[in-house]
Protein backbone atom coordinates (compact mmCIF):
# COMPACT_ATOMS: atom_id res chain seq x y z
CA UNK A 1 0.00 0.00 0.00
CA UNK A 2 2.81 2.39 0.87
CA UNK A 3 4.54 1.71 -2.44
CA UNK A 4 1.36 2.45 -4.43
CA UNK A 5 0.81 5.72 -2.60
CA UNK A 6 4.41 6.73 -3.26
CA UNK A 7 3.62 6.36 -6.97
CA UNK A 8 0.61 8.66 -6.69
CA UNK A 9 -1.94 5.81 -6.67
CA UNK A 10 -4.55 5.89 -3.91
CA UNK A 11 -5.42 2.25 -3.17
CA UNK A 12 -8.84 1.04 -2.05
CA UNK A 13 -8.58 -2.03 0.18
CA UNK A 14 -11.63 -4.30 0.58
CA UNK A 15 -11.38 -6.95 3.32
CA UNK A 16 -13.69 -9.57 4.78
CA UNK A 17 -12.18 -9.39 8.27
CA UNK A 18 -11.09 -6.54 10.52
CA UNK A 19 -7.92 -8.31 11.59
CA UNK A 20 -4.15 -7.92 11.38
CA UNK A 21 -4.11 -6.96 7.68
CA UNK A 22 -6.62 -4.20 8.37
CA UNK A 23 -4.51 -2.98 11.29
CA UNK A 24 -1.39 -2.93 9.09
CA UNK A 25 -3.25 -0.92 6.43
CA UNK A 26 -4.29 1.64 9.02
CA UNK A 27 -0.69 1.93 10.21
CA UNK A 28 0.20 2.68 6.59
CA UNK A 29 -2.44 5.40 6.41
CA UNK A 30 -5.10 3.45 4.48
CA UNK A 31 -8.54 2.90 6.01
CA UNK A 32 -9.87 -0.43 4.68
CA UNK A 33 -13.48 -1.16 3.82
CA UNK A 34 -14.60 -4.18 5.87
CA UNK A 35 -17.14 -6.35 4.04
CA UNK A 36 -19.60 -8.84 5.53
CA UNK A 37 -17.77 -12.10 6.16
CA UNK A 38 -20.77 -14.44 5.95
CA UNK A 39 -20.54 -16.82 3.00
CA UNK A 40 -24.34 -16.97 2.63
CA UNK A 41 -24.46 -13.31 1.57
CA UNK A 42 -22.79 -13.55 -1.83
CA UNK A 43 -25.53 -11.60 -3.69
CA UNK A 44 -25.81 -8.73 -1.19
CA UNK A 45 -22.06 -8.47 -0.55
CA UNK A 46 -21.30 -8.52 -4.27
CA UNK A 47 -23.82 -5.74 -4.83
CA UNK A 48 -22.15 -3.76 -2.05
CA UNK A 49 -18.74 -4.28 -3.70
CA UNK A 50 -20.10 -3.18 -7.08
CA UNK A 51 -21.65 -0.05 -5.54
CA UNK A 52 -18.38 0.89 -3.85
CA UNK A 53 -16.37 0.39 -7.03
CA UNK A 54 -18.90 2.32 -9.13
CA UNK A 55 -19.03 5.23 -6.68
CA UNK A 56 -15.25 5.53 -6.67
CA UNK A 57 -14.94 4.89 -10.41
CA UNK A 58 -12.62 1.92 -9.91
CA UNK A 59 -11.54 0.41 -13.24
CA UNK A 60 -9.21 -2.35 -12.02
CA UNK A 61 -9.50 -4.83 -9.15
CA UNK A 62 -6.64 -7.02 -7.91
CA UNK A 63 -7.99 -10.14 -6.18
CA UNK A 64 -6.02 -12.24 -3.68
CA UNK A 65 -7.56 -15.55 -2.65
CA UNK A 66 -10.21 -17.87 -4.05
CA UNK A 67 -13.07 -16.39 -2.03
CA UNK A 68 -12.21 -12.86 -3.11
CA UNK A 69 -12.15 -13.94 -6.74
CA UNK A 70 -15.70 -15.35 -6.54
CA UNK A 71 -17.08 -12.15 -5.02
CA UNK A 72 -15.20 -10.02 -7.56
CA UNK A 73 -16.67 -12.03 -10.45
CA UNK A 74 -20.18 -11.58 -9.07
CA UNK A 75 -19.63 -7.84 -8.59
CA UNK A 76 -18.33 -7.50 -12.14
CA UNK A 77 -21.73 -8.44 -13.49
CA UNK A 78 -23.00 -5.17 -12.00
CA UNK A 79 -20.06 -2.85 -12.70
CA UNK A 80 -17.47 -3.20 -15.43
CA UNK A 81 -13.80 -3.34 -14.49
CA UNK A 82 -10.75 -5.42 -15.38
CA UNK A 83 -9.46 -8.08 -13.03
CA UNK A 84 -5.96 -9.10 -11.96
CA UNK A 85 -5.58 -12.15 -9.75
CA UNK A 86 -2.54 -13.39 -7.83
CA UNK A 87 -2.21 -17.10 -7.12
CA UNK A 88 -0.13 -17.51 -3.96
CA UNK A 89 -0.16 -21.28 -3.51
CA UNK A 90 -1.73 -24.64 -4.13
CA UNK A 91 -5.10 -25.54 -2.61
CA UNK A 92 -4.41 -26.98 0.83
CA UNK A 93 -6.08 -29.86 2.62
CA UNK A 94 -8.76 -28.32 4.81
CA UNK A 95 -9.67 -29.13 8.38
CA UNK A 96 -12.66 -28.17 10.47
CA UNK A 97 -16.38 -28.79 10.42
CA UNK A 98 -17.75 -30.67 7.37
CA UNK A 99 -19.90 -27.69 6.40
CA UNK A 100 -16.85 -25.41 6.40
CA UNK A 101 -14.79 -27.90 4.39
CA UNK A 102 -17.56 -28.27 1.80
CA UNK A 103 -17.94 -24.50 1.55
CA UNK A 104 -14.21 -23.99 0.98
CA UNK A 105 -14.11 -26.70 -1.69
CA UNK A 106 -17.02 -25.07 -3.44
CA UNK A 107 -15.20 -21.73 -3.46
CA UNK A 108 -12.11 -23.37 -4.97
CA UNK A 109 -14.23 -24.74 -7.83
CA UNK A 110 -16.03 -21.42 -8.30
CA UNK A 111 -12.68 -19.65 -8.30
CA UNK A 112 -11.69 -21.34 -11.55
CA UNK A 113 -15.03 -20.50 -13.13
CA UNK A 114 -14.72 -16.89 -11.97
CA UNK A 115 -11.19 -16.56 -13.37
CA UNK A 116 -12.36 -17.61 -16.81
CA UNK A 117 -15.59 -15.61 -16.68
CA UNK A 118 -13.80 -12.36 -15.85
CA UNK A 119 -10.91 -13.04 -18.23
CA UNK A 120 -8.64 -12.23 -15.31
CA UNK A 121 -4.94 -11.66 -15.85
CA UNK A 122 -3.40 -14.29 -13.56
CA UNK A 123 -0.13 -13.66 -11.74
CA UNK A 124 1.77 -16.52 -10.06
CA UNK A 125 4.33 -15.95 -7.34
CA UNK A 126 6.45 -18.89 -8.57
CA UNK A 127 7.00 -20.65 -11.86
CA UNK A 128 6.04 -23.96 -10.22
CA UNK A 129 2.53 -22.58 -9.55
CA UNK A 130 2.23 -21.40 -13.14
CA UNK A 131 3.12 -24.88 -14.38
CA UNK A 132 0.79 -26.56 -11.90
CA UNK A 133 -2.31 -24.61 -12.88
CA UNK A 134 -1.41 -24.58 -16.58
CA UNK A 135 -4.70 -24.00 -18.43
CA UNK A 136 -7.04 -24.60 -15.50
CA UNK A 137 -7.20 -20.88 -14.74
CA UNK A 138 -6.51 -19.38 -18.14
CA UNK A 139 -7.85 -15.86 -18.35
CA UNK A 140 -6.73 -12.87 -20.38
CA UNK A 141 -3.05 -13.54 -19.75
CA UNK A 142 -0.56 -14.87 -17.20
CA UNK A 143 2.84 -14.01 -15.77
CA UNK A 144 5.12 -14.90 -12.88
CA UNK A 145 5.48 -12.01 -10.43
CA UNK A 146 7.59 -12.95 -7.44
CA UNK A 147 6.74 -11.41 -4.10
CA UNK A 148 9.01 -8.63 -2.96
CA UNK A 149 9.65 -6.71 0.25
CA UNK A 150 11.56 -3.89 1.81
CA UNK A 151 13.72 -5.59 4.41
CA UNK A 152 13.00 -4.71 8.05
CA UNK A 153 15.45 -2.32 9.72
CA UNK A 154 17.43 -4.31 12.31
CA UNK A 155 18.21 -1.14 14.25
CA UNK A 156 14.58 -0.85 15.33
CA UNK A 157 14.30 -4.44 16.60
CA UNK A 158 14.75 -5.85 20.09
CA UNK A 159 15.68 -9.30 21.35
CA UNK A 160 12.54 -11.17 22.53
CA UNK A 161 12.56 -12.08 26.19
CA UNK A 162 11.52 -15.62 25.21
CA UNK A 163 14.98 -16.25 23.76
CA UNK A 164 17.39 -17.60 26.36
CA UNK A 165 20.85 -16.15 25.84
CA UNK A 166 22.70 -19.44 26.31
CA UNK A 167 20.39 -21.55 24.13
CA UNK A 168 20.31 -22.07 20.36
CA UNK A 169 16.97 -20.52 19.39
CA UNK A 170 15.10 -21.82 16.36
CA UNK A 171 11.83 -20.36 15.10
CA UNK A 172 9.08 -21.70 12.89
CA UNK A 173 6.43 -19.20 11.80
CA UNK A 174 3.02 -19.84 10.31
CA UNK A 175 -0.42 -21.28 10.76
CA UNK A 176 -0.43 -24.48 12.81
CA UNK A 177 -1.74 -26.76 10.07
CA UNK A 178 -0.50 -29.99 8.53
CA UNK A 179 0.99 -28.43 5.40
CA UNK A 180 3.51 -26.42 7.46
CA UNK A 181 5.28 -29.50 8.84
CA UNK A 182 5.43 -28.58 12.51
CA UNK A 183 5.39 -32.30 13.36
CA UNK A 184 8.67 -32.71 11.50
CA UNK A 185 10.25 -29.82 13.41
CA UNK A 186 9.22 -31.23 16.79
CA UNK A 187 10.44 -34.67 15.73
CA UNK A 188 13.80 -33.18 14.78
CA UNK A 189 14.16 -31.54 18.20
CA UNK A 190 13.44 -34.89 19.85
CA UNK A 191 15.93 -36.59 17.54
CA UNK A 192 18.71 -34.27 18.75
CA UNK A 193 18.54 -35.80 22.20
CA UNK A 194 18.11 -34.47 25.71
CA UNK A 195 21.60 -32.98 25.87
CA UNK A 196 21.05 -30.57 22.96
CA UNK A 197 20.86 -26.89 23.95
CA UNK A 198 18.30 -26.17 21.20
CA UNK A 199 14.90 -24.53 21.76
CA UNK A 200 12.14 -24.44 19.14
CA UNK A 201 9.84 -21.41 19.26
CA UNK A 202 6.57 -21.94 17.36
CA UNK A 203 4.94 -18.65 16.36
CA UNK A 204 1.35 -18.85 15.15
CA UNK A 205 -2.04 -20.37 15.85
CA UNK A 206 -4.16 -22.98 14.13
CA UNK A 207 -6.15 -26.19 14.36
CA UNK A 208 -3.13 -28.46 14.98
CA UNK A 209 -1.98 -26.76 18.18
CA UNK A 210 -3.43 -29.31 20.64
CA UNK A 211 -2.02 -32.26 18.67
CA UNK A 212 1.39 -30.58 18.43
CA UNK A 213 1.48 -29.92 22.16
CA UNK A 214 0.65 -33.59 22.77
CA UNK A 215 3.44 -34.62 20.39
CA UNK A 216 5.97 -32.48 22.25
CA UNK A 217 4.93 -34.01 25.58
CA UNK A 218 5.01 -37.57 24.22
CA UNK A 219 8.44 -36.99 22.68
CA UNK A 220 9.81 -35.64 25.95
CA UNK A 221 10.65 -32.19 24.55
CA UNK A 222 7.84 -30.07 26.01
CA UNK A 223 10.46 -28.03 27.89
CA UNK A 224 12.26 -27.22 24.62
CA UNK A 225 9.27 -26.57 22.33
CA UNK A 226 7.55 -23.27 23.09
CA UNK A 227 4.15 -22.31 21.67
CA UNK A 228 4.10 -18.52 21.44
CA UNK A 229 0.81 -17.97 19.62
CA UNK A 230 0.30 -14.90 17.43
CA UNK A 231 2.96 -12.21 17.82
CA UNK A 232 2.81 -8.78 16.27
CA UNK A 233 6.55 -8.18 16.82
CA UNK A 234 7.51 -11.06 14.52
CA UNK A 235 10.53 -9.19 13.11
CA UNK A 236 12.10 -9.18 16.57
CA UNK A 237 12.00 -12.99 16.56
CA UNK A 238 13.46 -13.17 13.05
CA UNK A 239 16.26 -10.75 13.80
CA UNK A 240 17.48 -12.49 16.95
CA UNK A 241 16.80 -16.16 16.19
CA UNK A 242 19.74 -18.41 15.34
CA UNK A 243 17.91 -20.04 12.41
CA UNK A 244 14.49 -20.33 10.75
CA UNK A 245 12.87 -23.71 10.12
CA UNK A 246 10.45 -24.14 7.20
CA UNK A 247 9.66 -27.89 7.06
CA UNK A 248 6.58 -27.34 4.86
CA UNK A 249 4.98 -29.94 2.62
CA UNK A 250 4.47 -27.16 0.08
CA UNK A 251 4.96 -23.40 -0.15
CA UNK A 252 4.40 -20.70 -2.73
CA UNK A 253 6.67 -17.74 -1.98
CA UNK A 254 5.93 -16.79 1.64
CA UNK A 255 6.74 -13.34 2.93
CA UNK A 256 8.13 -14.98 6.06
CA UNK A 257 10.89 -16.45 3.89
CA UNK A 258 11.73 -13.13 2.22
CA UNK A 259 11.66 -11.19 5.48
CA UNK A 260 13.96 -13.70 7.13
CA UNK A 261 16.31 -13.51 4.15
CA UNK A 262 16.27 -9.71 4.34
CA UNK A 263 17.37 -9.92 7.97
CA UNK A 264 20.17 -12.37 7.16
CA UNK A 265 18.63 -15.21 9.16
CA UNK A 266 20.03 -18.69 8.31
CA UNK A 267 17.30 -20.93 6.90
CA UNK A 268 16.65 -24.67 6.97
CA UNK A 269 13.80 -25.49 4.61
CA UNK A 270 12.04 -28.26 2.73
CA UNK A 271 13.14 -28.74 -0.84
CA UNK A 272 9.66 -27.99 -2.23
CA UNK A 273 7.68 -25.41 -4.17
CA UNK A 274 8.82 -21.82 -4.07
CA UNK A 275 11.40 -22.66 -1.41
CA UNK A 276 13.50 -24.68 -3.84
CA UNK A 277 12.99 -22.05 -6.57
CA UNK A 278 14.44 -19.29 -4.39
CA UNK A 279 16.93 -21.13 -2.21
CA UNK A 280 20.07 -23.04 -3.17
CA UNK A 281 21.41 -25.77 -0.92
CA UNK A 282 24.68 -24.92 0.81
CA UNK A 283 24.67 -21.45 -0.80
CA UNK A 284 21.92 -19.50 0.97
CA UNK A 285 20.10 -22.23 2.93
CA UNK A 286 20.16 -25.87 3.89
CA UNK A 287 17.49 -27.78 1.99
CA UNK A 288 16.01 -31.05 3.25
CA UNK A 289 13.48 -33.41 1.72
CA UNK A 290 9.97 -32.90 3.18
CA UNK A 291 9.00 -35.16 6.12
CA UNK A 292 12.67 -36.12 6.65
CA UNK A 293 12.96 -35.82 10.43
CA UNK A 294 16.53 -37.15 10.49
CA UNK A 295 17.52 -34.77 7.70
CA UNK A 296 16.19 -31.74 9.56
CA UNK A 297 17.87 -32.87 12.78
CA UNK A 298 21.19 -33.23 10.93
CA UNK A 299 20.80 -29.77 9.35
CA UNK A 300 20.06 -28.23 12.76
CA UNK A 301 23.16 -29.90 14.21
CA UNK A 302 25.30 -28.59 11.36
CA UNK A 303 24.07 -25.03 11.56
CA UNK A 304 24.41 -25.14 15.35
CA UNK A 305 28.01 -26.37 15.22
CA UNK A 306 29.28 -24.17 12.36
CA UNK A 307 29.09 -20.40 13.00
CA UNK A 308 30.84 -19.66 9.70
CA UNK A 309 28.15 -21.63 7.85
CA UNK A 310 25.42 -19.64 9.59
CA UNK A 311 27.04 -16.34 8.64
CA UNK A 312 27.60 -17.35 5.02
CA UNK A 313 24.08 -18.68 4.48
CA UNK A 314 22.50 -15.64 6.12
CA UNK A 315 24.56 -13.10 4.21
CA UNK A 316 24.00 -14.81 0.85
CA UNK A 317 20.27 -14.95 1.54
CA UNK A 318 20.22 -11.25 2.44
CA UNK A 319 21.97 -10.30 -0.80
CA UNK A 320 19.60 -12.43 -2.88
CA UNK A 321 16.53 -10.83 -1.34
CA UNK A 322 17.95 -7.37 -1.88
CA UNK A 323 18.71 -7.94 -5.57
CA UNK A 324 15.91 -10.27 -6.75
CA UNK A 325 12.98 -9.93 -4.34
CA UNK A 326 12.63 -6.22 -3.66
CA UNK A 327 9.35 -4.38 -3.30
CA UNK A 328 10.31 -2.10 -6.19
CA UNK A 329 10.86 -5.03 -8.58
CA UNK A 330 7.49 -6.53 -7.68
CA UNK A 331 5.64 -3.22 -8.05
CA UNK A 332 7.16 -2.52 -11.47
CA UNK A 333 5.90 -5.86 -12.77
CA UNK A 334 2.44 -5.35 -11.32
CA UNK A 335 2.18 -1.84 -12.73
CA UNK A 336 3.01 -3.21 -16.19
CA UNK A 337 0.23 -5.80 -15.76
CA UNK A 338 -2.22 -3.08 -14.67
CA UNK A 339 -1.39 -0.93 -17.71
CA UNK A 340 -1.79 -3.91 -20.04
CA UNK A 341 -5.17 -4.84 -18.57
CA UNK A 342 -6.53 -1.30 -18.60
CA UNK A 343 -5.30 -0.82 -22.15
CA UNK A 344 -7.00 -4.00 -23.29
CA UNK A 345 -10.27 -2.96 -21.63
CA UNK A 346 -10.13 0.40 -23.43
CA UNK A 347 -9.64 -1.35 -26.77
CA UNK A 348 -12.62 -3.63 -26.13
CA UNK A 349 -14.72 -0.59 -25.28
Coordinates of C-alpha atoms in Angstrom, one line a residue:
X1 CA 0.0 0.0 0.0
X2 CA 2.8 2.4 0.9
X3 CA 4.5 1.7 -2.4
X4 CA 1.4 2.5 -4.4
X5 CA 0.8 5.7 -2.6
X6 CA 4.4 6.7 -3.3
X7 CA 3.6 6.4 -7.0
X8 CA 0.6 8.7 -6.7
X9 CA -1.9 5.8 -6.7
X10 CA -4.5 5.9 -3.9
X11 CA -5.4 2.2 -3.2
X12 CA -8.8 1.0 -2.0
X13 CA -8.6 -2.0 0.2
X14 CA -11.6 -4.3 0.6
X15 CA -11.4 -6.9 3.3
X16 CA -13.7 -9.6 4.8
X17 CA -12.2 -9.4 8.3
X18 CA -11.1 -6.5 10.5
X19 CA -7.9 -8.3 11.6
X20 CA -4.1 -7.9 11.4
X21 CA -4.1 -7.0 7.7
X22 CA -6.6 -4.2 8.4
X23 CA -4.5 -3.0 11.3
X24 CA -1.4 -2.9 9.1
X25 CA -3.2 -0.9 6.4
X26 CA -4.3 1.6 9.0
X27 CA -0.7 1.9 10.2
X28 CA 0.2 2.7 6.6
X29 CA -2.4 5.4 6.4
X30 CA -5.1 3.4 4.5
X31 CA -8.5 2.9 6.0
X32 CA -9.9 -0.4 4.7
X33 CA -13.5 -1.2 3.8
X34 CA -14.6 -4.2 5.9
X35 CA -17.1 -6.3 4.0
X36 CA -19.6 -8.8 5.5
X37 CA -17.8 -12.1 6.2
X38 CA -20.8 -14.4 5.9
X39 CA -20.5 -16.8 3.0
X40 CA -24.3 -17.0 2.6
X41 CA -24.5 -13.3 1.6
X42 CA -22.8 -13.6 -1.8
X43 CA -25.5 -11.6 -3.7
X44 CA -25.8 -8.7 -1.2
X45 CA -22.1 -8.5 -0.5
X46 CA -21.3 -8.5 -4.3
X47 CA -23.8 -5.7 -4.8
X48 CA -22.1 -3.8 -2.1
X49 CA -18.7 -4.3 -3.7
X50 CA -20.1 -3.2 -7.1
X51 CA -21.7 -0.1 -5.5
X52 CA -18.4 0.9 -3.8
X53 CA -16.4 0.4 -7.0
X54 CA -18.9 2.3 -9.1
X55 CA -19.0 5.2 -6.7
X56 CA -15.3 5.5 -6.7
X57 CA -14.9 4.9 -10.4
X58 CA -12.6 1.9 -9.9
X59 CA -11.5 0.4 -13.2
X60 CA -9.2 -2.4 -12.0
X61 CA -9.5 -4.8 -9.1
X62 CA -6.6 -7.0 -7.9
X63 CA -8.0 -10.1 -6.2
X64 CA -6.0 -12.2 -3.7
X65 CA -7.6 -15.6 -2.7
X66 CA -10.2 -17.9 -4.0
X67 CA -13.1 -16.4 -2.0
X68 CA -12.2 -12.9 -3.1
X69 CA -12.2 -13.9 -6.7
X70 CA -15.7 -15.4 -6.5
X71 CA -17.1 -12.1 -5.0
X72 CA -15.2 -10.0 -7.6
X73 CA -16.7 -12.0 -10.4
X74 CA -20.2 -11.6 -9.1
X75 CA -19.6 -7.8 -8.6
X76 CA -18.3 -7.5 -12.1
X77 CA -21.7 -8.4 -13.5
X78 CA -23.0 -5.2 -12.0
X79 CA -20.1 -2.9 -12.7
X80 CA -17.5 -3.2 -15.4
X81 CA -13.8 -3.3 -14.5
X82 CA -10.8 -5.4 -15.4
X83 CA -9.5 -8.1 -13.0
X84 CA -6.0 -9.1 -12.0
X85 CA -5.6 -12.1 -9.8
X86 CA -2.5 -13.4 -7.8
X87 CA -2.2 -17.1 -7.1
X88 CA -0.1 -17.5 -4.0
X89 CA -0.2 -21.3 -3.5
X90 CA -1.7 -24.6 -4.1
X91 CA -5.1 -25.5 -2.6
X92 CA -4.4 -27.0 0.8
X93 CA -6.1 -29.9 2.6
X94 CA -8.8 -28.3 4.8
X95 CA -9.7 -29.1 8.4
X96 CA -12.7 -28.2 10.5
X97 CA -16.4 -28.8 10.4
X98 CA -17.7 -30.7 7.4
X99 CA -19.9 -27.7 6.4
X100 CA -16.8 -25.4 6.4
X101 CA -14.8 -27.9 4.4
X102 CA -17.6 -28.3 1.8
X103 CA -17.9 -24.5 1.5
X104 CA -14.2 -24.0 1.0
X105 CA -14.1 -26.7 -1.7
X106 CA -17.0 -25.1 -3.4
X107 CA -15.2 -21.7 -3.5
X108 CA -12.1 -23.4 -5.0
X109 CA -14.2 -24.7 -7.8
X110 CA -16.0 -21.4 -8.3
X111 CA -12.7 -19.7 -8.3
X112 CA -11.7 -21.3 -11.6
X113 CA -15.0 -20.5 -13.1
X114 CA -14.7 -16.9 -12.0
X115 CA -11.2 -16.6 -13.4
X116 CA -12.4 -17.6 -16.8
X117 CA -15.6 -15.6 -16.7
X118 CA -13.8 -12.4 -15.9
X119 CA -10.9 -13.0 -18.2
X120 CA -8.6 -12.2 -15.3
X121 CA -4.9 -11.7 -15.8
X122 CA -3.4 -14.3 -13.6
X123 CA -0.1 -13.7 -11.7
X124 CA 1.8 -16.5 -10.1
X125 CA 4.3 -15.9 -7.3
X126 CA 6.4 -18.9 -8.6
X127 CA 7.0 -20.7 -11.9
X128 CA 6.0 -24.0 -10.2
X129 CA 2.5 -22.6 -9.5
X130 CA 2.2 -21.4 -13.1
X131 CA 3.1 -24.9 -14.4
X132 CA 0.8 -26.6 -11.9
X133 CA -2.3 -24.6 -12.9
X134 CA -1.4 -24.6 -16.6
X135 CA -4.7 -24.0 -18.4
X136 CA -7.0 -24.6 -15.5
X137 CA -7.2 -20.9 -14.7
X138 CA -6.5 -19.4 -18.1
X139 CA -7.9 -15.9 -18.3
X140 CA -6.7 -12.9 -20.4
X141 CA -3.0 -13.5 -19.7
X142 CA -0.6 -14.9 -17.2
X143 CA 2.8 -14.0 -15.8
X144 CA 5.1 -14.9 -12.9
X145 CA 5.5 -12.0 -10.4
X146 CA 7.6 -13.0 -7.4
X147 CA 6.7 -11.4 -4.1
X148 CA 9.0 -8.6 -3.0
X149 CA 9.6 -6.7 0.3
X150 CA 11.6 -3.9 1.8
X151 CA 13.7 -5.6 4.4
X152 CA 13.0 -4.7 8.0
X153 CA 15.4 -2.3 9.7
X154 CA 17.4 -4.3 12.3
X155 CA 18.2 -1.1 14.3
X156 CA 14.6 -0.8 15.3
X157 CA 14.3 -4.4 16.6
X158 CA 14.8 -5.8 20.1
X159 CA 15.7 -9.3 21.4
X160 CA 12.5 -11.2 22.5
X161 CA 12.6 -12.1 26.2
X162 CA 11.5 -15.6 25.2
X163 CA 15.0 -16.3 23.8
X164 CA 17.4 -17.6 26.4
X165 CA 20.8 -16.1 25.8
X166 CA 22.7 -19.4 26.3
X167 CA 20.4 -21.5 24.1
X168 CA 20.3 -22.1 20.4
X169 CA 17.0 -20.5 19.4
X170 CA 15.1 -21.8 16.4
X171 CA 11.8 -20.4 15.1
X172 CA 9.1 -21.7 12.9
X173 CA 6.4 -19.2 11.8
X174 CA 3.0 -19.8 10.3
X175 CA -0.4 -21.3 10.8
X176 CA -0.4 -24.5 12.8
X177 CA -1.7 -26.8 10.1
X178 CA -0.5 -30.0 8.5
X179 CA 1.0 -28.4 5.4
X180 CA 3.5 -26.4 7.5
X181 CA 5.3 -29.5 8.8
X182 CA 5.4 -28.6 12.5
X183 CA 5.4 -32.3 13.4
X184 CA 8.7 -32.7 11.5
X185 CA 10.3 -29.8 13.4
X186 CA 9.2 -31.2 16.8
X187 CA 10.4 -34.7 15.7
X188 CA 13.8 -33.2 14.8
X189 CA 14.2 -31.5 18.2
X190 CA 13.4 -34.9 19.8
X191 CA 15.9 -36.6 17.5
X192 CA 18.7 -34.3 18.8
X193 CA 18.5 -35.8 22.2
X194 CA 18.1 -34.5 25.7
X195 CA 21.6 -33.0 25.9
X196 CA 21.0 -30.6 23.0
X197 CA 20.9 -26.9 23.9
X198 CA 18.3 -26.2 21.2
X199 CA 14.9 -24.5 21.8
X200 CA 12.1 -24.4 19.1
X201 CA 9.8 -21.4 19.3
X202 CA 6.6 -21.9 17.4
X203 CA 4.9 -18.7 16.4
X204 CA 1.4 -18.8 15.1
X205 CA -2.0 -20.4 15.9
X206 CA -4.2 -23.0 14.1
X207 CA -6.2 -26.2 14.4
X208 CA -3.1 -28.5 15.0
X209 CA -2.0 -26.8 18.2
X210 CA -3.4 -29.3 20.6
X211 CA -2.0 -32.3 18.7
X212 CA 1.4 -30.6 18.4
X213 CA 1.5 -29.9 22.2
X214 CA 0.7 -33.6 22.8
X215 CA 3.4 -34.6 20.4
X216 CA 6.0 -32.5 22.3
X217 CA 4.9 -34.0 25.6
X218 CA 5.0 -37.6 24.2
X219 CA 8.4 -37.0 22.7
X220 CA 9.8 -35.6 26.0
X221 CA 10.7 -32.2 24.6
X222 CA 7.8 -30.1 26.0
X223 CA 10.5 -28.0 27.9
X224 CA 12.3 -27.2 24.6
X225 CA 9.3 -26.6 22.3
X226 CA 7.6 -23.3 23.1
X227 CA 4.1 -22.3 21.7
X228 CA 4.1 -18.5 21.4
X229 CA 0.8 -18.0 19.6
X230 CA 0.3 -14.9 17.4
X231 CA 3.0 -12.2 17.8
X232 CA 2.8 -8.8 16.3
X233 CA 6.6 -8.2 16.8
X234 CA 7.5 -11.1 14.5
X235 CA 10.5 -9.2 13.1
X236 CA 12.1 -9.2 16.6
X237 CA 12.0 -13.0 16.6
X238 CA 13.5 -13.2 13.0
X239 CA 16.3 -10.7 13.8
X240 CA 17.5 -12.5 17.0
X241 CA 16.8 -16.2 16.2
X242 CA 19.7 -18.4 15.3
X243 CA 17.9 -20.0 12.4
X244 CA 14.5 -20.3 10.7
X245 CA 12.9 -23.7 10.1
X246 CA 10.4 -24.1 7.2
X247 CA 9.7 -27.9 7.1
X248 CA 6.6 -27.3 4.9
X249 CA 5.0 -29.9 2.6
X250 CA 4.5 -27.2 0.1
X251 CA 5.0 -23.4 -0.2
X252 CA 4.4 -20.7 -2.7
X253 CA 6.7 -17.7 -2.0
X254 CA 5.9 -16.8 1.6
X255 CA 6.7 -13.3 2.9
X256 CA 8.1 -15.0 6.1
X257 CA 10.9 -16.4 3.9
X258 CA 11.7 -13.1 2.2
X259 CA 11.7 -11.2 5.5
X260 CA 14.0 -13.7 7.1
X261 CA 16.3 -13.5 4.1
X262 CA 16.3 -9.7 4.3
X263 CA 17.4 -9.9 8.0
X264 CA 20.2 -12.4 7.2
X265 CA 18.6 -15.2 9.2
X266 CA 20.0 -18.7 8.3
X267 CA 17.3 -20.9 6.9
X268 CA 16.7 -24.7 7.0
X269 CA 13.8 -25.5 4.6
X270 CA 12.0 -28.3 2.7
X271 CA 13.1 -28.7 -0.8
X272 CA 9.7 -28.0 -2.2
X273 CA 7.7 -25.4 -4.2
X274 CA 8.8 -21.8 -4.1
X275 CA 11.4 -22.7 -1.4
X276 CA 13.5 -24.7 -3.8
X277 CA 13.0 -22.0 -6.6
X278 CA 14.4 -19.3 -4.4
X279 CA 16.9 -21.1 -2.2
X280 CA 20.1 -23.0 -3.2
X281 CA 21.4 -25.8 -0.9
X282 CA 24.7 -24.9 0.8
X283 CA 24.7 -21.4 -0.8
X284 CA 21.9 -19.5 1.0
X285 CA 20.1 -22.2 2.9
X286 CA 20.2 -25.9 3.9
X287 CA 17.5 -27.8 2.0
X288 CA 16.0 -31.0 3.2
X289 CA 13.5 -33.4 1.7
X290 CA 10.0 -32.9 3.2
X291 CA 9.0 -35.2 6.1
X292 CA 12.7 -36.1 6.6
X293 CA 13.0 -35.8 10.4
X294 CA 16.5 -37.2 10.5
X295 CA 17.5 -34.8 7.7
X296 CA 16.2 -31.7 9.6
X297 CA 17.9 -32.9 12.8
X298 CA 21.2 -33.2 10.9
X299 CA 20.8 -29.8 9.3
X300 CA 20.1 -28.2 12.8
X301 CA 23.2 -29.9 14.2
X302 CA 25.3 -28.6 11.4
X303 CA 24.1 -25.0 11.6
X304 CA 24.4 -25.1 15.4
X305 CA 28.0 -26.4 15.2
X306 CA 29.3 -24.2 12.4
X307 CA 29.1 -20.4 13.0
X308 CA 30.8 -19.7 9.7
X309 CA 28.2 -21.6 7.8
X310 CA 25.4 -19.6 9.6
X311 CA 27.0 -16.3 8.6
X312 CA 27.6 -17.4 5.0
X313 CA 24.1 -18.7 4.5
X314 CA 22.5 -15.6 6.1
X315 CA 24.6 -13.1 4.2
X316 CA 24.0 -14.8 0.8
X317 CA 20.3 -15.0 1.5
X318 CA 20.2 -11.3 2.4
X319 CA 22.0 -10.3 -0.8
X320 CA 19.6 -12.4 -2.9
X321 CA 16.5 -10.8 -1.3
X322 CA 17.9 -7.4 -1.9
X323 CA 18.7 -7.9 -5.6
X324 CA 15.9 -10.3 -6.8
X325 CA 13.0 -9.9 -4.3
X326 CA 12.6 -6.2 -3.7
X327 CA 9.3 -4.4 -3.3
X328 CA 10.3 -2.1 -6.2
X329 CA 10.9 -5.0 -8.6
X330 CA 7.5 -6.5 -7.7
X331 CA 5.6 -3.2 -8.1
X332 CA 7.2 -2.5 -11.5
X333 CA 5.9 -5.9 -12.8
X334 CA 2.4 -5.4 -11.3
X335 CA 2.2 -1.8 -12.7
X336 CA 3.0 -3.2 -16.2
X337 CA 0.2 -5.8 -15.8
X338 CA -2.2 -3.1 -14.7
X339 CA -1.4 -0.9 -17.7
X340 CA -1.8 -3.9 -20.0
X341 CA -5.2 -4.8 -18.6
X342 CA -6.5 -1.3 -18.6
X343 CA -5.3 -0.8 -22.1
X344 CA -7.0 -4.0 -23.3
X345 CA -10.3 -3.0 -21.6
X346 CA -10.1 0.4 -23.4
X347 CA -9.6 -1.3 -26.8
X348 CA -12.6 -3.6 -26.1
X349 CA -14.7 -0.6 -25.3

